[in-house]
PDB file of C-alpha atoms and ligand atoms in Angstrom:
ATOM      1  CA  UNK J  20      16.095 -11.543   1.902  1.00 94.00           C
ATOM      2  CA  UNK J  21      13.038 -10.068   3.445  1.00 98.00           C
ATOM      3  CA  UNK J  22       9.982 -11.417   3.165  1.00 98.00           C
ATOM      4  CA  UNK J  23       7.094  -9.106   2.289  1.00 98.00           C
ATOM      5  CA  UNK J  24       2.973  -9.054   3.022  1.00 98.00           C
ATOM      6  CA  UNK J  25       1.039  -6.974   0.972  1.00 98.00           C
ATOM      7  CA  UNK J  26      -2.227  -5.933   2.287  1.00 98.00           C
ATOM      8  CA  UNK J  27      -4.593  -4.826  -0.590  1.00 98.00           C
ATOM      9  CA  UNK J  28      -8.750  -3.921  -1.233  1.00 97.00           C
ATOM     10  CA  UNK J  29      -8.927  -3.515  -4.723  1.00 95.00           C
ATOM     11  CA  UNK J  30      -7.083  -4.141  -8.185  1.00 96.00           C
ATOM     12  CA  UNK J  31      -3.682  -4.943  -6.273  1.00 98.00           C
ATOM     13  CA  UNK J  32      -2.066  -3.186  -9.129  1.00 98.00           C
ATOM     14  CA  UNK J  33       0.729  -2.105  -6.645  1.00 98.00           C
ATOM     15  CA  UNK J  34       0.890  -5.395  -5.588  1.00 98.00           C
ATOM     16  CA  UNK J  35       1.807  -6.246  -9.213  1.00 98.00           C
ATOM     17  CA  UNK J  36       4.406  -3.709  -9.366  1.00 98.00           C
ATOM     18  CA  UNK J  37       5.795  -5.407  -6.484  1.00 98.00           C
ATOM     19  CA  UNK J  38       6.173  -8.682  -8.068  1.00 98.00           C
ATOM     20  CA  UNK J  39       6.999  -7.939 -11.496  1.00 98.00           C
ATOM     21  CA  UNK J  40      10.032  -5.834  -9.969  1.00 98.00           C
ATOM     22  CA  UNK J  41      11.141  -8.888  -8.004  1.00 98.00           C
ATOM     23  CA  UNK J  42      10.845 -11.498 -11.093  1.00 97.00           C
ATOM     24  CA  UNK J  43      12.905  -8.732 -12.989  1.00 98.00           C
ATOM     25  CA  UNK J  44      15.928  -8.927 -10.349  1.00 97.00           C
ATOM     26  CA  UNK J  45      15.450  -5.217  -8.913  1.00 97.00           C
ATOM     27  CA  UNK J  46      14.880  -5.553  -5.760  1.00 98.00           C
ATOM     28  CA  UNK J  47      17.036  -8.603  -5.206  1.00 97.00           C
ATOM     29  CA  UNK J  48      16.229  -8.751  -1.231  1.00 98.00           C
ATOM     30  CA  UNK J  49      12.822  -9.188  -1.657  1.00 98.00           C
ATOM     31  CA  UNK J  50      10.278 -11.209  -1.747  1.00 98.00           C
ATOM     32  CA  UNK J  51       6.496 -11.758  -1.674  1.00 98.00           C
ATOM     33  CA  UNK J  52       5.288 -14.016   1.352  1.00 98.00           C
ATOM     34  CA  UNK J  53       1.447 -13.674   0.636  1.00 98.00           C
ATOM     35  CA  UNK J  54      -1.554 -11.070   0.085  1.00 98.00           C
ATOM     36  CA  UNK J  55      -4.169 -10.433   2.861  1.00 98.00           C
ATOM     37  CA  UNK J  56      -7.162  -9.564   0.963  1.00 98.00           C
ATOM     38  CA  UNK J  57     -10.058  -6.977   3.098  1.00 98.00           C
ATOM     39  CA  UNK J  58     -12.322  -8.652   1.241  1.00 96.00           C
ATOM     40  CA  UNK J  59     -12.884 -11.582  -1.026  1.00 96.00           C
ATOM     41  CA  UNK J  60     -13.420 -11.540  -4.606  1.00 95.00           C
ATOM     42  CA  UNK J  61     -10.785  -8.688  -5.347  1.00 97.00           C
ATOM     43  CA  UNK J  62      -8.744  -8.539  -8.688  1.00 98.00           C
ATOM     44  CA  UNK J  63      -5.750  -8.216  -6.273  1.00 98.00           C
ATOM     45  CA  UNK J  64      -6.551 -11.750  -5.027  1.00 98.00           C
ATOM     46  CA  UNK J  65      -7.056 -13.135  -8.540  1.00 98.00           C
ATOM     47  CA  UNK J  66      -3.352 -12.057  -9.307  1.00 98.00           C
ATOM     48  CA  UNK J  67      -1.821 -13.417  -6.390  1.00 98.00           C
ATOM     49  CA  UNK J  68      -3.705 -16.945  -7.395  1.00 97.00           C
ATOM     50  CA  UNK J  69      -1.561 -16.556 -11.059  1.00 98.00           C
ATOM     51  CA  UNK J  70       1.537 -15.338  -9.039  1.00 97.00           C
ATOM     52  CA  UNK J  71       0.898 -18.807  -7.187  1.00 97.00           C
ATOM     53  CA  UNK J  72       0.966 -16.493  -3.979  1.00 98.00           C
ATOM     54  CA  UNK J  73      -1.122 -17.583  -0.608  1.00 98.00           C
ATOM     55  CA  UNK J  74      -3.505 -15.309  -0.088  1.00 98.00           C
ATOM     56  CA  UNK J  75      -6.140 -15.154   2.645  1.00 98.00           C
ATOM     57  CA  UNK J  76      -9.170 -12.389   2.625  1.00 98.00           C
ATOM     58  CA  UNK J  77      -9.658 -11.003   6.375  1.00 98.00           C
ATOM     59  CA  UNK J  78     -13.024  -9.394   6.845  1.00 98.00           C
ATOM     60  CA  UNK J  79     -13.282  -7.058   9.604  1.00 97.00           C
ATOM     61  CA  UNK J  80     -16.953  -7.674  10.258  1.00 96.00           C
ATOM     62  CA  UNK J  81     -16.218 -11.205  10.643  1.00 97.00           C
ATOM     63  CA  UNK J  82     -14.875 -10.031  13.954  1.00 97.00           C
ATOM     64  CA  UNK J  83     -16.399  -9.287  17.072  1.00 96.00           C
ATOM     65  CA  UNK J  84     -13.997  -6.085  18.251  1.00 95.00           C
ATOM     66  CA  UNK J  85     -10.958  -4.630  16.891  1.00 94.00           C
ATOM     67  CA  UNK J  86      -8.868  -7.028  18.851  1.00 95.00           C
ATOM     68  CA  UNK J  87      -9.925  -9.864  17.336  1.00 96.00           C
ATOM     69  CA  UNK J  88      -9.574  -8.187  14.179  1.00 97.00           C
ATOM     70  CA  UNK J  89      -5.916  -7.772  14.838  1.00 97.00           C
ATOM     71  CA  UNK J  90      -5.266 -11.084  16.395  1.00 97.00           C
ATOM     72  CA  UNK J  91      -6.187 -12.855  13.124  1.00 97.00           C
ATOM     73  CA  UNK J  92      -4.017 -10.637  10.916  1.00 98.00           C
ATOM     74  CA  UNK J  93      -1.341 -11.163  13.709  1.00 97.00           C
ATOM     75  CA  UNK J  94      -1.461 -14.885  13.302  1.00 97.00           C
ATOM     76  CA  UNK J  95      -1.350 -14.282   9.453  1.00 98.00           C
ATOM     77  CA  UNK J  96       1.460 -12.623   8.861  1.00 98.00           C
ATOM     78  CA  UNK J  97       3.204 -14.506  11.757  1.00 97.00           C
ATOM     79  CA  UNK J  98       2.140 -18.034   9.579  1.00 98.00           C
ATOM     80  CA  UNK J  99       3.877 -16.445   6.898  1.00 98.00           C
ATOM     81  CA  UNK J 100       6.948 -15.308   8.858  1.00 98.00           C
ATOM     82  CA  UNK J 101       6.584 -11.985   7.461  1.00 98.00           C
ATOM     83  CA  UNK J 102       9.529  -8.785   7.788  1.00 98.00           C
ATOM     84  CA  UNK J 103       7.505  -5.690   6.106  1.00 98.00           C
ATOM     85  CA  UNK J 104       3.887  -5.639   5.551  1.00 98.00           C
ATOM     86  CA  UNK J 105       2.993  -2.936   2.425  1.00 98.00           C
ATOM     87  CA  UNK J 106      -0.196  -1.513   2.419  1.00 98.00           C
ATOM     88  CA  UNK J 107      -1.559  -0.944  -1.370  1.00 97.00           C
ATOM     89  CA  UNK J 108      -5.283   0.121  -1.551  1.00 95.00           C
ATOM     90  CA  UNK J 109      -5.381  -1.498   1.941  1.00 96.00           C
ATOM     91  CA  UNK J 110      -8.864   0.791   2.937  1.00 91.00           C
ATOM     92  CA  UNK J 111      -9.676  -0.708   6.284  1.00 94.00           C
ATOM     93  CA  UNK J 112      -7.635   0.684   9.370  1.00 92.00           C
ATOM     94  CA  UNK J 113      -5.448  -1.178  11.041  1.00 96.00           C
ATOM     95  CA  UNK J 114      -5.887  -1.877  14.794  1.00 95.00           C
ATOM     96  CA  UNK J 115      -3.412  -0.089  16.671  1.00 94.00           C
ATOM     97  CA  UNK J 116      -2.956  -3.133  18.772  1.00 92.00           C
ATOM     98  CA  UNK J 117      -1.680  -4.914  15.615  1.00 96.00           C
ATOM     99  CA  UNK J 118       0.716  -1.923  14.202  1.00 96.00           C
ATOM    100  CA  UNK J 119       2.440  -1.696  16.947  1.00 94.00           C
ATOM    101  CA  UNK J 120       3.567  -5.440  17.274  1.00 93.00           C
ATOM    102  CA  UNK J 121       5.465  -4.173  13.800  1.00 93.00           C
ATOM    103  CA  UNK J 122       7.215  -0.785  14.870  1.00 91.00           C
ATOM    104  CA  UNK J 123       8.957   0.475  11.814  1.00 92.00           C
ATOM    105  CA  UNK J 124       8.139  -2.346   8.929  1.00 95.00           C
ATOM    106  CA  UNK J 125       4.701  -1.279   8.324  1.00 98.00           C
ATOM    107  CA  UNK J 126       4.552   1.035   5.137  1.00 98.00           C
ATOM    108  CA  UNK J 127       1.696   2.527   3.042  1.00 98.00           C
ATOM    109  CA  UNK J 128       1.374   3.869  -0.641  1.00 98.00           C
ATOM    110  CA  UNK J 129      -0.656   7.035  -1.295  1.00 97.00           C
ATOM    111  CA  UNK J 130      -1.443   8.915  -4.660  1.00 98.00           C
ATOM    112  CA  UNK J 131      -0.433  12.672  -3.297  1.00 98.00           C
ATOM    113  CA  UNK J 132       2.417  14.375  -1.781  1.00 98.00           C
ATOM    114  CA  UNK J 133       1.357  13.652   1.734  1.00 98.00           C
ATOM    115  CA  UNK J 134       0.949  15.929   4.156  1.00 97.00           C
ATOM    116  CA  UNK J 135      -1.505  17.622   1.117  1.00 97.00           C
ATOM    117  CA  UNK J 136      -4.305  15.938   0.106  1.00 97.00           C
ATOM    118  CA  UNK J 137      -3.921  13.258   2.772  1.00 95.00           C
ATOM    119  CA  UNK J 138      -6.282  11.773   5.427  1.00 91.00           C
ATOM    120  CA  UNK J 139     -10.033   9.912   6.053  1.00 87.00           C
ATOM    121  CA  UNK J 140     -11.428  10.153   3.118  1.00 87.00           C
ATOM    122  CA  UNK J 141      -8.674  10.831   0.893  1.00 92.00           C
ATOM    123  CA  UNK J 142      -8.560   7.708  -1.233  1.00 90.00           C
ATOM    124  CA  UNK J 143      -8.888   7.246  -5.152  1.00 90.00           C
ATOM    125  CA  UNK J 144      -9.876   9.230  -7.772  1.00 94.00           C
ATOM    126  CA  UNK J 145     -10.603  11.975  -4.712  1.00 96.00           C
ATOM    127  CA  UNK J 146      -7.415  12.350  -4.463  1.00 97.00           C
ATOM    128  CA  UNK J 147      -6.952  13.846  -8.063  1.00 98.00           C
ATOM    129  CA  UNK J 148     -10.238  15.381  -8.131  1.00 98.00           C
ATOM    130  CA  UNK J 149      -9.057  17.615  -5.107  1.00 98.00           C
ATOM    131  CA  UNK J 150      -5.654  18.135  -5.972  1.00 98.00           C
ATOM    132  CA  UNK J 151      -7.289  19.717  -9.385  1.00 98.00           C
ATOM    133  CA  UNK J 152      -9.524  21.570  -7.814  1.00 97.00           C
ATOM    134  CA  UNK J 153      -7.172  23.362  -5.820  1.00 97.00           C
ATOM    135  CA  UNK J 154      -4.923  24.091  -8.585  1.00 97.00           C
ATOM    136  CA  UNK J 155      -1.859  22.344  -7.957  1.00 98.00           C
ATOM    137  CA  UNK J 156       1.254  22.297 -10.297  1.00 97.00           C
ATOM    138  CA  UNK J 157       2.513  19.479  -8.777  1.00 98.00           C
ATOM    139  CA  UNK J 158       1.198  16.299  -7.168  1.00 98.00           C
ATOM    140  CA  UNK J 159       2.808  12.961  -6.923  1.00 98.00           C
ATOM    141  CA  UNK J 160       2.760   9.759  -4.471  1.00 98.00           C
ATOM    142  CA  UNK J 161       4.569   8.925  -0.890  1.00 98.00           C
ATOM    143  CA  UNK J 162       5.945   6.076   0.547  1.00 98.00           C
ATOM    144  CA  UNK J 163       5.405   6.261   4.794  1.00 98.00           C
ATOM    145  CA  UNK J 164       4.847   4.460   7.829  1.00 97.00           C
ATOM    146  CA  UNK J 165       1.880   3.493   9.014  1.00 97.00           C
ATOM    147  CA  UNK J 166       1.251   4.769  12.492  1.00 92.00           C
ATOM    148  CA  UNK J 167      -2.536   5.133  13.653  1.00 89.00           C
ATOM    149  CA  UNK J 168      -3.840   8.199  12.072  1.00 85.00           C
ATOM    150  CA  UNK J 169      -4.165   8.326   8.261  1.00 85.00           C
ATOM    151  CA  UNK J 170      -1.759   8.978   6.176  1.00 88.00           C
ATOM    152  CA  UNK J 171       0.020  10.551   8.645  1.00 90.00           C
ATOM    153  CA  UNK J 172       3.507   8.092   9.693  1.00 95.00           C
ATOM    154  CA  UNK J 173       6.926   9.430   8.886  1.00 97.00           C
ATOM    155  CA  UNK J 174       7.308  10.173   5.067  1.00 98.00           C
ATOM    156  CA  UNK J 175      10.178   7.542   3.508  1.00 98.00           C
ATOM    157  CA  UNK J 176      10.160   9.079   0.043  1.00 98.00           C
ATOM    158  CA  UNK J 177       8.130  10.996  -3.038  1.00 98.00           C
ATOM    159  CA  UNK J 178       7.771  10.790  -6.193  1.00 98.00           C
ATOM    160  CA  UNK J 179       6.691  14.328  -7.806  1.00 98.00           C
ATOM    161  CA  UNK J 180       5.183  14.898 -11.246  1.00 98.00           C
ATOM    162  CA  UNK J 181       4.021  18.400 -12.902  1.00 98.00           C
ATOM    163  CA  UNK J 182       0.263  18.670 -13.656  1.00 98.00           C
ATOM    164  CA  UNK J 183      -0.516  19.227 -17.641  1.00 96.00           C
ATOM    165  CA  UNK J 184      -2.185  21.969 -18.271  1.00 94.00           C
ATOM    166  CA  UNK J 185      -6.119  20.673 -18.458  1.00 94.00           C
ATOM    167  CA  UNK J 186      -5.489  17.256 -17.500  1.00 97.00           C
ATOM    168  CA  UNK J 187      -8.252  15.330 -16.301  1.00 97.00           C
ATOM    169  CA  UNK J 188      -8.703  13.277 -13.324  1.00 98.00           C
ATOM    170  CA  UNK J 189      -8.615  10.059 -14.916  1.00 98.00           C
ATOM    171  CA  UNK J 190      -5.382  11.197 -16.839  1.00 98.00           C
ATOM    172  CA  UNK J 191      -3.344  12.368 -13.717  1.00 98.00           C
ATOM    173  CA  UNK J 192      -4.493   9.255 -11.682  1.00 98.00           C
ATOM    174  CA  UNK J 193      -3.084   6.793 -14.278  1.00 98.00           C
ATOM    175  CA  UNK J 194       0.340   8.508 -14.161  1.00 98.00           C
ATOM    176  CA  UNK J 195       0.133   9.168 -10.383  1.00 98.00           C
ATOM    177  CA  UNK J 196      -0.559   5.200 -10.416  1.00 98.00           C
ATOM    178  CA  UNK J 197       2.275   4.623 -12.883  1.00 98.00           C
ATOM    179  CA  UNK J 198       4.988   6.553 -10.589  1.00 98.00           C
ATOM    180  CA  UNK J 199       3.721   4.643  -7.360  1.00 98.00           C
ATOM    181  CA  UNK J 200       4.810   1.086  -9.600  1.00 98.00           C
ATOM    182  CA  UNK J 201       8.095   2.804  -9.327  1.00 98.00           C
ATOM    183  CA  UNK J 202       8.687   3.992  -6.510  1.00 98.00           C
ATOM    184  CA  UNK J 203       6.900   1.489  -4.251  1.00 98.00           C
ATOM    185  CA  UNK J 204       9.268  -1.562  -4.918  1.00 98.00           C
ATOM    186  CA  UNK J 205      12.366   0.890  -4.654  1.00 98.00           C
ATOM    187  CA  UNK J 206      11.596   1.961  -1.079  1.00 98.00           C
ATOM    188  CA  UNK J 207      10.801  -1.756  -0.069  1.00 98.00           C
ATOM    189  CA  UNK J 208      14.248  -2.698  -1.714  1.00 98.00           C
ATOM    190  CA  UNK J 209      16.134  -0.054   0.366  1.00 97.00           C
ATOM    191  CA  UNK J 210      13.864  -0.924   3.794  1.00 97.00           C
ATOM    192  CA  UNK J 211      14.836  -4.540   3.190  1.00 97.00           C
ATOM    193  CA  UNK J 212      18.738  -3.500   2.970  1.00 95.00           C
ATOM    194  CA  UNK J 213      19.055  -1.763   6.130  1.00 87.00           C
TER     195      UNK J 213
HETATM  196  C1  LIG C  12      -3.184   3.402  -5.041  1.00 60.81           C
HETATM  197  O1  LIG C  12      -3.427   4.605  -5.689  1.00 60.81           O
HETATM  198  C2  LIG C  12      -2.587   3.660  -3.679  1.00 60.81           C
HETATM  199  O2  LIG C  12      -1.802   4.804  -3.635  1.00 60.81           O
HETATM  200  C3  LIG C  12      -3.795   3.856  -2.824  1.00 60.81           C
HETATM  201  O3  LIG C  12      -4.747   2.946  -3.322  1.00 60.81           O
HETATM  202  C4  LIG C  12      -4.483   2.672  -4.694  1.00 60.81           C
HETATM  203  C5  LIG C  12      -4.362   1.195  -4.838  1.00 60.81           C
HETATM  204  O4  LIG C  12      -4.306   0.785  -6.168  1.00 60.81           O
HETATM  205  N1  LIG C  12      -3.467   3.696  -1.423  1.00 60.81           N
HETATM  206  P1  LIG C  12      -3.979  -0.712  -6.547  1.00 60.81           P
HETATM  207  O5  LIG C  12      -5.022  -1.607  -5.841  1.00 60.81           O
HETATM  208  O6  LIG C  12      -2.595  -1.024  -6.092  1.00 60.81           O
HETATM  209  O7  LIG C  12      -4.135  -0.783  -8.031  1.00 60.81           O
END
């Protein structure tokens, strides 16, 4: 059983996904050792409270330097005795002092087929907005490592959907966000088996 930290910003929506799959018996070598928060205040926190999950909220500008930074989330996920941290909406970088202390078990979620419509700046309803724009057929979400650009890690999987005809933004992110509830718990169930 590995125990997973989920790193979030926002609605933690992914996070959700995450649970829901392991109360449901998919991904039976999971499970949830916490949420670090970037922030306090965020929905995702308010569902870890009614998941009875720890969670913590680590501020960046709390911290004089990057190292510091990374020496609290360190300690964090060491409290927690954590084996995969997954990034979801996680919109602060990561120190690269603190990825790589975690060479292979840090993984990130993101609402395009990465490399396309990846990098700074690339976050949100953006995302859609630009894949739209440039008249895509297809978009979709990836599953990768983190390393210490964005976006950029190894690719671990895809999930690809076709574009309606005149969809709108806010249409194609809500299914782009339904695919990534899929896919993200079945590529932490298979890192967890190997
Ligand atoms: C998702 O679209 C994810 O791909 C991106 O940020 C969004 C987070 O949504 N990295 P949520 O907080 O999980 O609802």
């Amino acid at each position: 059983m590995k125990r997973v930290a989920v790193f979030a910003s926002g609605s933690g929506s992914n996070f959700q996904s995450i649970a829901d799959a392991i109360s449901s018996g998919r991904t039976p070598h999971l499970s949830l050792c916490g949420l670090i928060a970037s922030k306090p205040g965020i929905q995702a926190m308010e569902r870890a409270q009614l998941l009875d999950l720890p969670a913590v909220s680590i501020v960046k500008s709390d911290f004089s330097d990057d190292v510091e930074f990374g020496k609290a989330l360190l300690e964090q996920v060491g409290d927690w005795d954590t084996d995969i941290i997954a990034l979801a909406g996680f919109l602060v970088k990561l120190p690269p002092s603190f990825i790589a202390q975690f060479p292979g078990i840090i993984v990130n979620i993101h609402p395009s087929l990465l490399p396309k419509f990846g990098g700074y700046g690339f976050y949100g309803q953006k995302v859609h907005a630009a894949v739209l724009e440039a008249g895509e057929t297809i978009t979709g979400c990836t599953v990768h490592l983190v390393d210490e650009g964005y976006d950029t890690g190894k690719i671990l999987a895809q999930k690809t959907l076709l574009i309606h005809p005149g969809e709108t933004v806010v249409e194609l992110a809500a299914r782009v966000l339904k695919a990534e509830h899929e896919l993200y718990p079945e590529v932490l169930e298979r890192l967890a088996r190997e």
